[in-house]
Amino acid sequence: MSDFPSTNPGLPPLTPRDRAANPAWVDRGYRSTARRGPRETLVAVPPLASVVPAPDFSDVVVTEIDADLTRNGRMNGEPLGERIIVAGRVIDEEGRPVGGTIIELWQANAAGRYRHPVDDHDAPLDPNFLGVGRCRTDAEGRYRFVTIRPGAYPWRNHPNAWRPAHLHFALFGHHFADRLVTQMYFPGDPLLGLDPIFLSVPEHARDRLVARFDLDLTVEGYALGYAFDFVLRGPAATPWESA
Amino acid sequence: MARANRLGQTPTQTVGPYFAIGLAPHCISLPFKPLATEEIATDGAEGEPLVLTGQVLDGDGAPVSDALIEARQRNARGSWESGQGFRGYGRAATDKNGTFLFRTVRPAPASDYEAPHLWLIVQARGLLGPLVTRVHFADEADRNERDPIFQAAPPARRATLLAHPIGPGRYRFDIRLQGEHETVFFDL
């Protein structure tokens, strides 16, 4: 069955990444890809090559305040802007929960400015907002962040270019190869149709990156709620299943 | 096809130029505890100390100063198990010269069928998804010849997967995103 032994019998091989639902490496609209995206075809490997476990973060303590960006950067007051809740589940292609995985979040503040030395956008930093958070999914794959709705900001990709408001997320499933770094957008944003990074995703899969306003996640008198699920790759069919 | 009802995978997007806020806050002195650093293993870990360094270069040969490299490897006994100073996973952001550096111990292979190696995931502004490659050691030619992943690469491009010794316990592995000698990236 295999051409080399696996030392992780508990970890099944992964289904392939769905390249048809992902951006091309070189994208005509997103200028930086021109000299950075690889031109050679990715090299195919045996399915068992995917059986590399995700990093072990079992000893990492994740606290409630790590997932609350309105509190984890406070110096002398509350961060400015519109408070929001972003919550959902991490599941695989077959709908099974991915529990115990860490989700990392980073973002601009309400004015569209990042707390990063490279960001020179003429918009104020917020002394009470770092723009970073972390959360671990529960057994059902659920996560929940409290944060500030980020502002749009200009970039130099083309004349009068603006990024739509977005949150950056990074997570692993159970496999190292299941790395997912993505961006979540907000429904109804007029900048979505003008943004080469969002538009780099093939049209049929774009709505997977747009959160849904959710009144059930909305907390009365406190914050609007947005629902967003992450769908990771699933276990590959084993030879006897496909036979 | 018994599996027609699969959910659609979430597409990837670029890490962008500001990923350090979330993924390497210590690199920009942000007061938030990093989940991982360039230390795949610390001084106390069992095994032969190893420094892996290199440059990330674009299609013009220019350094990529805003790349994130993630590394995953087996320990000195050939196991994925972490503990006793061994994490098996590290992250390094490139500096203004496009240089990254990991501190670790030399990995052992799991079996006679494979060569010692580290898996790397490369991300950057201008990369719309994760690029996966593998570091093999130039001084393990016999084992590399038996390794099924190394052998999956076209013969003419295999040299891009080799780290070369540059000093005691130090190896260099450059990553060329594009152009002549483009690094082999795997569809993983």
Short mmCIF file of C-alpha atoms in Angstrom, two decimals:
data_model
loop_
_atom_site.label_atom_id
_atom_site.label_comp_id
_atom_site.label_asym_id
_atom_site.label_seq_id
_atom_site.Cartn_x
_atom_site.Cartn_y
_atom_site.Cartn_z
CA MET A 1 0.00 0.00 0.00
CA SER A 2 2.73 2.46 0.87
CA ASP A 3 6.16 2.91 -0.57
CA PHE A 4 7.55 4.02 2.75
CA PRO A 5 6.46 3.43 6.31
CA SER A 6 4.49 5.92 8.34
CA THR A 7 5.38 6.47 11.96
CA ASN A 8 2.05 8.16 12.59
CA PRO A 9 -0.57 5.48 12.04
CA GLY A 10 -3.16 7.69 13.75
CA LEU A 11 -2.86 10.45 11.19
CA PRO A 12 -4.49 9.73 7.81
CA PRO A 13 -3.14 11.22 4.57
CA LEU A 14 -4.85 14.46 3.54
CA THR A 15 -7.01 15.17 0.54
CA PRO A 16 -5.21 17.45 -1.91
CA ARG A 17 -5.51 21.19 -1.57
CA ASP A 18 -8.28 22.28 -3.94
CA ARG A 19 -6.15 24.30 -6.34
CA ALA A 20 -9.23 25.24 -8.42
CA ALA A 21 -10.62 27.14 -5.41
CA ASN A 22 -7.33 28.90 -4.64
CA PRO A 23 -5.49 31.84 -6.22
CA ALA A 24 -2.90 31.33 -8.95
CA TRP A 25 0.69 31.99 -7.87
CA VAL A 26 1.10 34.81 -10.36
CA ASP A 27 -1.93 37.08 -10.43
CA ARG A 28 -2.27 39.81 -13.02
CA GLY A 29 -3.98 42.25 -10.62
CA TYR A 30 -1.75 41.77 -7.56
CA ARG A 31 1.54 43.30 -8.59
CA SER A 32 3.85 41.74 -5.98
CA THR A 33 3.08 38.25 -7.27
CA ALA A 34 4.84 38.94 -10.59
CA ARG A 35 8.37 38.38 -9.26
CA ARG A 36 7.49 36.24 -6.25
CA GLY A 37 5.06 33.58 -7.40
CA PRO A 38 6.76 30.37 -8.57
CA ARG A 39 6.48 29.60 -12.29
CA GLU A 40 7.37 25.93 -12.15
CA THR A 41 4.65 23.34 -11.55
CA LEU A 42 4.42 22.16 -7.94
CA VAL A 43 6.05 18.73 -7.61
CA ALA A 44 3.62 15.90 -6.85
CA VAL A 45 4.45 13.67 -3.88
CA PRO A 46 3.01 10.37 -2.58
CA PRO A 47 -0.11 10.97 -0.39
CA LEU A 48 1.70 9.66 2.67
CA ALA A 49 4.04 12.63 2.48
CA SER A 50 1.21 14.68 4.01
CA VAL A 51 1.39 12.63 7.20
CA VAL A 52 3.42 15.21 9.09
CA PRO A 53 1.75 16.23 12.32
CA ALA A 54 0.97 19.88 13.00
CA PRO A 55 3.16 21.58 15.61
CA ASP A 56 2.51 20.52 19.17
CA PHE A 57 1.08 23.52 21.06
CA SER A 58 -0.44 21.44 23.85
CA ASP A 59 1.73 23.20 26.45
CA VAL A 60 0.72 26.69 25.27
CA VAL A 61 -1.69 28.42 27.62
CA VAL A 62 -4.34 30.43 25.78
CA THR A 63 -6.37 32.71 28.02
CA GLU A 64 -9.72 34.41 27.45
CA ILE A 65 -8.05 37.81 27.19
CA ASP A 66 -5.82 36.52 24.36
CA ALA A 67 -9.01 36.27 22.28
CA ASP A 68 -10.30 39.72 23.28
CA LEU A 69 -8.46 42.37 21.29
CA THR A 70 -10.50 45.11 22.98
CA ARG A 71 -8.75 44.20 26.26
CA ASN A 72 -5.37 42.64 25.50
CA GLY A 73 -3.69 45.90 24.48
CA ARG A 74 -5.16 48.37 26.95
CA MET A 75 -2.82 51.05 28.29
CA ASN A 76 -5.07 53.80 29.59
CA GLY A 77 -8.54 53.06 28.27
CA GLU A 78 -10.56 51.21 25.68
CA PRO A 79 -9.57 51.02 22.02
CA LEU A 80 -11.59 53.24 19.69
CA GLY A 81 -13.92 51.89 17.04
CA GLU A 82 -16.82 49.56 16.56
CA ARG A 83 -16.67 46.48 18.81
CA ILE A 84 -17.46 43.23 17.00
CA ILE A 85 -17.61 39.52 17.76
CA VAL A 86 -16.24 37.07 15.21
CA ALA A 87 -17.03 33.44 15.88
CA GLY A 88 -17.54 30.13 14.13
CA ARG A 89 -16.04 26.70 13.75
CA VAL A 90 -13.01 24.99 12.31
CA ILE A 91 -14.18 21.90 10.42
CA ASP A 92 -12.80 19.65 7.73
CA GLU A 93 -14.28 19.03 4.29
CA GLU A 94 -16.49 16.31 5.73
CA GLY A 95 -17.87 18.66 8.35
CA ARG A 96 -16.00 17.10 11.25
CA PRO A 97 -14.85 19.51 13.97
CA VAL A 98 -11.17 20.30 14.35
CA GLY A 99 -10.85 20.73 18.11
CA GLY A 100 -7.90 21.98 20.11
CA THR A 101 -6.31 23.95 17.29
CA ILE A 102 -4.94 27.44 17.79
CA ILE A 103 -6.20 30.28 15.59
CA GLU A 104 -4.03 33.39 15.34
CA LEU A 105 -5.52 36.75 14.34
CA TRP A 106 -3.92 40.05 13.33
CA GLN A 107 -5.43 43.21 11.91
CA ALA A 108 -5.40 46.98 11.42
CA ASN A 109 -7.09 49.25 13.95
CA ALA A 110 -10.34 51.16 13.38
CA ALA A 111 -8.45 53.85 11.47
CA GLY A 112 -6.90 51.35 9.06
CA ARG A 113 -3.41 51.44 10.61
CA TYR A 114 -1.26 48.48 11.66
CA ARG A 115 1.02 48.57 14.68
CA HIS A 116 3.99 47.63 12.52
CA PRO A 117 7.16 49.62 11.69
CA VAL A 118 6.62 49.19 7.94
CA ASP A 119 3.12 50.72 7.93
CA ASP A 120 3.46 54.42 7.07
CA HIS A 121 -0.22 55.13 6.33
CA ASP A 122 -1.14 58.59 7.61
CA ALA A 123 -3.73 57.40 10.13
CA PRO A 124 -3.48 57.30 13.93
CA LEU A 125 -2.24 54.39 15.99
CA ASP A 126 -4.46 53.49 18.92
CA PRO A 127 -2.50 53.28 22.19
CA ASN A 128 -5.00 50.74 23.49
CA PHE A 129 -5.01 48.37 20.55
CA LEU A 130 -2.31 45.89 19.49
CA GLY A 131 -4.28 44.17 16.75
CA VAL A 132 -3.24 40.63 17.69
CA GLY A 133 -5.19 37.78 19.26
CA ARG A 134 -5.18 34.06 19.74
CA CYS A 135 -7.83 31.44 20.47
CA ARG A 136 -7.99 27.66 20.81
CA THR A 137 -10.97 25.76 19.37
CA ASP A 138 -13.06 23.67 21.74
CA ALA A 139 -13.95 20.01 21.14
CA GLU A 140 -16.66 21.05 18.65
CA GLY A 141 -14.18 23.18 16.73
CA ARG A 142 -15.73 26.44 17.96
CA TYR A 143 -13.82 29.68 18.42
CA ARG A 144 -14.77 33.25 19.36
CA PHE A 145 -12.92 36.55 19.18
CA VAL A 146 -13.94 39.99 20.43
CA THR A 147 -12.26 42.80 18.52
CA ILE A 148 -12.63 46.17 16.78
CA ARG A 149 -13.86 46.36 13.21
CA PRO A 150 -10.75 47.26 11.17
CA GLY A 151 -10.69 50.24 8.82
CA ALA A 152 -9.95 50.17 5.09
CA TYR A 153 -6.52 51.46 4.12
CA PRO A 154 -4.66 52.51 0.97
CA TRP A 155 -1.83 50.50 -0.60
CA ARG A 156 0.43 51.07 -3.54
CA ASN A 157 -0.63 48.27 -5.84
CA HIS A 158 -2.32 50.57 -8.41
CA PRO A 159 -3.70 54.14 -8.49
CA ASN A 160 -6.18 54.86 -5.67
CA ALA A 161 -5.94 51.29 -4.37
CA TRP A 162 -7.66 50.49 -1.06
CA ARG A 163 -7.80 47.24 0.83
CA PRO A 164 -11.29 46.34 2.03
CA ALA A 165 -11.63 45.87 5.79
CA HIS A 166 -10.27 42.43 6.67
CA LEU A 167 -8.96 40.21 9.44
CA HIS A 168 -5.88 37.99 8.94
CA PHE A 169 -6.15 34.45 10.29
CA ALA A 170 -3.62 31.62 10.54
CA LEU A 171 -4.24 28.07 11.72
CA PHE A 172 -3.20 24.44 11.35
CA GLY A 173 -5.45 21.42 11.37
CA HIS A 174 -3.96 18.15 12.55
CA HIS A 175 -1.40 18.18 9.71
CA PHE A 176 1.53 20.52 9.03
CA ALA A 177 0.49 20.57 5.34
CA ASP A 178 -2.99 21.77 6.30
CA ARG A 179 -1.60 25.25 6.94
CA LEU A 180 -4.24 27.88 6.31
CA VAL A 181 -3.40 31.57 6.24
CA THR A 182 -6.29 33.61 4.94
CA GLN A 183 -8.22 36.85 5.22
CA MET A 184 -11.83 37.31 6.31
CA TYR A 185 -13.88 40.10 4.77
CA PHE A 186 -17.13 41.83 5.74
CA PRO A 187 -20.42 41.47 3.85
CA GLY A 188 -21.51 44.31 1.59
CA ASP A 189 -18.11 46.03 1.40
CA PRO A 190 -17.99 48.04 -1.86
CA LEU A 191 -14.19 47.61 -2.00
CA LEU A 192 -14.43 43.83 -2.45
CA GLY A 193 -15.07 44.10 -6.17
CA LEU A 194 -12.02 46.34 -6.57
CA ASP A 195 -9.51 44.39 -4.47
CA PRO A 196 -7.02 42.24 -6.44
CA ILE A 197 -6.18 40.12 -3.39
CA PHE A 198 -9.83 39.17 -2.78
CA LEU A 199 -10.41 38.82 -6.52
CA SER A 200 -7.39 36.48 -6.82
CA VAL A 201 -9.68 33.74 -5.48
CA PRO A 202 -11.67 32.06 -8.27
CA GLU A 203 -15.16 33.51 -8.35
CA HIS A 204 -17.03 30.40 -7.18
CA ALA A 205 -15.02 30.29 -3.93
CA ARG A 206 -14.92 33.99 -3.00
CA ASP A 207 -17.97 33.91 -0.73
CA ARG A 208 -16.06 31.48 1.51
CA LEU A 209 -13.96 34.45 2.64
CA VAL A 210 -16.88 36.75 3.48
CA ALA A 211 -18.31 36.62 7.00
CA ARG A 212 -22.06 36.58 7.58
CA PHE A 213 -23.75 39.05 9.92
CA ASP A 214 -25.40 36.99 12.65
CA LEU A 215 -27.97 38.37 15.04
CA ASP A 216 -27.58 35.33 17.30
CA LEU A 217 -23.89 36.11 17.80
CA THR A 218 -24.71 39.78 18.35
CA VAL A 219 -24.69 40.75 22.02
CA GLU A 220 -27.40 43.24 22.91
CA GLY A 221 -26.05 46.65 23.84
CA TYR A 222 -22.46 45.50 23.25
CA ALA A 223 -21.28 44.29 19.84
CA LEU A 224 -22.42 43.07 16.41
CA GLY A 225 -21.68 39.43 15.63
CA TYR A 226 -20.17 37.93 12.49
CA ALA A 227 -20.08 34.21 11.71
CA PHE A 228 -17.13 32.73 9.87
CA ASP A 229 -16.16 29.05 9.50
CA PHE A 230 -12.81 27.67 8.40
CA VAL A 231 -12.96 24.54 6.23
CA LEU A 232 -9.72 22.56 6.20
CA ARG A 233 -8.74 19.58 4.07
CA GLY A 234 -10.05 16.16 5.06
CA PRO A 235 -8.76 12.60 5.24
CA ALA A 236 -7.94 11.12 1.85
CA ALA A 237 -9.84 8.07 0.66
CA THR A 238 -7.88 4.95 1.55
CA PRO A 239 -7.20 2.42 -1.24
CA TRP A 240 -9.81 -0.05 0.03
CA GLU A 241 -12.47 2.70 0.13
CA SER A 242 -11.91 3.71 -3.46
CA ALA A 243 -11.67 0.11 -4.70
CA MET B 1 -17.32 9.02 -5.95
CA ALA B 2 -18.64 8.37 -2.47
CA ARG B 3 -17.54 11.78 -1.29
CA ALA B 4 -19.53 14.19 -3.44
CA ASN B 5 -20.87 16.19 -0.51
CA ARG B 6 -17.64 17.64 0.70
CA LEU B 7 -17.62 21.22 1.92
CA GLY B 8 -15.52 23.70 -0.02
CA GLN B 9 -12.07 24.33 1.40
CA THR B 10 -11.37 27.84 2.63
CA PRO B 11 -9.08 29.52 0.08
CA THR B 12 -5.74 30.98 1.12
CA GLN B 13 -4.70 34.63 0.99
CA THR B 14 -1.34 36.30 1.40
CA VAL B 15 0.16 36.81 4.87
CA GLY B 16 0.82 40.38 3.69
CA PRO B 17 3.61 42.66 4.90
CA TYR B 18 2.38 42.95 8.50
CA PHE B 19 2.29 39.28 9.52
CA ALA B 20 4.78 39.87 12.35
CA ILE B 21 1.99 41.42 14.44
CA GLY B 22 0.23 38.08 14.58
CA LEU B 23 2.88 35.47 13.83
CA ALA B 24 6.16 36.92 15.11
CA PRO B 25 5.28 39.74 17.56
CA HIS B 26 8.69 39.48 19.26
CA CYS B 27 10.37 40.53 15.99
CA ILE B 28 8.72 43.98 16.21
CA SER B 29 8.77 44.24 20.03
CA LEU B 30 5.01 43.89 20.28
CA PRO B 31 4.03 42.99 23.87
CA PHE B 32 2.30 39.69 23.01
CA LYS B 33 3.83 36.29 23.75
CA PRO B 34 4.93 34.56 20.53
CA LEU B 35 3.54 31.12 19.81
CA ALA B 36 6.87 30.06 18.30
CA THR B 37 10.29 31.53 17.52
CA GLU B 38 13.35 30.63 15.44
CA GLU B 39 14.30 28.12 18.15
CA ILE B 40 13.10 24.75 16.91
CA ALA B 41 15.17 23.28 19.73
CA THR B 42 16.87 24.95 22.69
CA ASP B 43 20.27 24.27 24.22
CA GLY B 44 18.94 21.50 26.43
CA ALA B 45 17.65 19.36 23.57
CA GLU B 46 19.24 16.01 22.77
CA GLY B 47 21.25 15.90 19.55
CA GLU B 48 23.83 17.70 17.49
CA PRO B 49 23.23 21.49 17.48
CA LEU B 50 22.39 22.87 14.08
CA VAL B 51 22.00 26.38 12.70
CA LEU B 52 20.08 26.63 9.44
CA THR B 53 20.33 29.95 7.66
CA GLY B 54 19.71 31.26 4.18
CA GLN B 55 18.23 33.94 2.01
CA VAL B 56 14.86 34.24 0.33
CA LEU B 57 15.19 35.68 -3.18
CA ASP B 58 12.63 36.78 -5.76
CA GLY B 59 12.67 36.29 -9.53
CA ASP B 60 15.14 39.16 -9.97
CA GLY B 61 17.47 37.72 -7.34
CA ALA B 62 16.46 40.52 -4.95
CA PRO B 63 16.15 39.69 -1.26
CA VAL B 64 12.62 39.19 0.09
CA SER B 65 12.63 41.13 3.33
CA ASP B 66 9.10 40.26 4.40
CA ALA B 67 8.93 36.47 4.25
CA LEU B 68 7.91 34.10 7.00
CA ILE B 69 9.49 30.65 7.11
CA GLU B 70 7.99 27.90 9.23
CA ALA B 71 10.01 24.75 9.89
CA ARG B 72 8.93 21.29 11.06
CA GLN B 73 11.30 18.40 11.78
CA ARG B 74 11.81 15.16 13.63
CA ASN B 75 14.03 15.05 16.71
CA ALA B 76 17.46 13.45 17.06
CA ARG B 77 15.79 10.05 17.54
CA GLY B 78 13.71 10.29 14.39
CA SER B 79 10.45 10.98 16.23
CA TRP B 80 7.97 13.87 16.03
CA GLU B 81 7.74 13.89 19.80
CA SER B 82 8.45 17.22 21.47
CA GLY B 83 9.76 17.89 24.98
CA GLN B 84 13.05 18.41 26.83
CA GLY B 85 13.84 21.54 24.89
CA PHE B 86 12.74 20.15 21.54
CA ARG B 87 9.70 21.77 19.92
CA GLY B 88 10.06 20.41 16.41
CA TYR B 89 8.58 23.60 15.00
CA GLY B 90 9.92 27.10 14.53
CA ARG B 91 9.20 30.36 12.76
CA ALA B 92 11.65 32.87 11.36
CA ALA B 93 10.95 36.19 9.65
CA THR B 94 13.48 37.42 7.08
CA ASP B 95 15.43 40.61 7.76
CA LYS B 96 16.15 43.45 5.34
CA ASN B 97 18.66 41.23 3.52
CA GLY B 98 16.11 38.48 3.10
CA THR B 99 18.02 36.34 5.62
CA PHE B 100 16.42 33.88 8.02
CA LEU B 101 17.98 31.72 10.72
CA PHE B 102 16.80 28.71 12.75
CA ARG B 103 18.44 27.17 15.81
CA THR B 104 17.79 23.47 16.21
CA VAL B 105 19.34 20.01 16.40
CA ARG B 106 20.12 17.82 13.44
CA PRO B 107 17.02 15.74 12.63
CA ALA B 108 17.23 11.97 12.38
CA PRO B 109 15.29 10.05 9.73
CA ALA B 110 12.38 7.84 10.78
CA SER B 111 13.64 4.83 8.85
CA ASP B 112 16.19 3.60 6.34
CA TYR B 113 13.76 4.66 3.62
CA GLU B 114 14.23 8.35 4.18
CA ALA B 115 16.93 10.99 4.53
CA PRO B 116 17.17 13.49 7.39
CA HIS B 117 15.27 16.62 6.47
CA LEU B 118 13.24 19.61 7.59
CA TRP B 119 9.93 20.63 6.02
CA LEU B 120 9.59 24.36 5.35
CA ILE B 121 6.55 26.48 4.58
CA VAL B 122 7.34 29.82 2.94
CA GLN B 123 4.92 32.73 2.95
CA ALA B 124 5.32 36.39 2.05
CA ARG B 125 3.66 39.47 0.68
CA GLY B 126 3.10 38.59 -2.97
CA LEU B 127 2.58 34.89 -2.21
CA LEU B 128 -1.10 34.01 -2.24
CA GLY B 129 -0.64 30.72 -0.39
CA PRO B 130 1.87 28.58 1.48
CA LEU B 131 4.82 27.18 -0.48
CA VAL B 132 6.10 23.86 0.84
CA THR B 133 9.68 22.73 0.38
CA ARG B 134 12.13 20.43 2.12
CA VAL B 135 15.68 20.87 3.32
CA HIS B 136 18.00 17.93 2.68
CA PHE B 137 21.65 17.81 3.66
CA ALA B 138 24.25 17.90 0.89
CA ASP B 139 26.50 15.61 2.94
CA GLU B 140 23.85 12.84 3.04
CA ALA B 141 24.00 11.95 -0.66
CA ASP B 142 23.44 8.21 -0.17
CA ARG B 143 20.36 8.67 1.96
CA ASN B 144 19.00 11.38 -0.33
CA GLU B 145 19.22 8.90 -3.21
CA ARG B 146 16.86 6.55 -1.35
CA ASP B 147 14.41 9.17 -0.13
CA PRO B 148 11.05 9.04 -1.98
CA ILE B 149 10.28 12.74 -1.55
CA PHE B 150 13.72 13.87 -2.69
CA GLN B 151 13.41 11.47 -5.62
CA ALA B 152 9.99 12.92 -6.53
CA ALA B 153 11.75 16.11 -7.65
CA PRO B 154 13.01 16.23 -11.24
CA PRO B 155 16.73 15.25 -11.22
CA ALA B 156 17.85 18.58 -12.68
CA ARG B 157 16.13 20.51 -9.87
CA ARG B 158 17.08 18.34 -6.86
CA ALA B 159 20.09 20.50 -6.01
CA THR B 160 17.69 23.26 -4.92
CA LEU B 161 16.69 21.04 -1.98
CA LEU B 162 20.22 20.77 -0.59
CA ALA B 163 21.58 22.67 2.40
CA HIS B 164 25.35 23.10 2.28
CA PRO B 165 27.70 23.18 5.27
CA ILE B 166 29.21 26.65 5.83
CA GLY B 167 30.89 26.01 9.19
CA PRO B 168 30.74 23.69 12.20
CA GLY B 169 27.06 22.89 12.77
CA ARG B 170 25.98 25.57 10.27
CA TYR B 171 24.17 24.97 6.99
CA ARG B 172 22.97 27.33 4.29
CA PHE B 173 19.71 26.87 2.39
CA ASP B 174 18.61 29.60 -0.01
CA ILE B 175 15.05 29.80 -1.28
CA ARG B 176 14.49 31.09 -4.81
CA LEU B 177 10.82 31.84 -5.33
CA GLN B 178 11.12 32.19 -9.07
CA GLY B 179 13.53 32.30 -12.01
CA GLU B 180 16.63 30.28 -12.74
CA HIS B 181 17.17 27.60 -10.07
CA GLU B 182 13.67 28.12 -8.68
CA THR B 183 13.42 26.05 -5.51
CA VAL B 184 11.38 22.87 -5.76
CA PHE B 185 7.99 23.39 -4.10
CA PHE B 186 5.80 20.39 -3.40
CA ASP B 187 2.10 19.97 -3.98
CA LEU B 188 1.43 18.98 -0.42
#
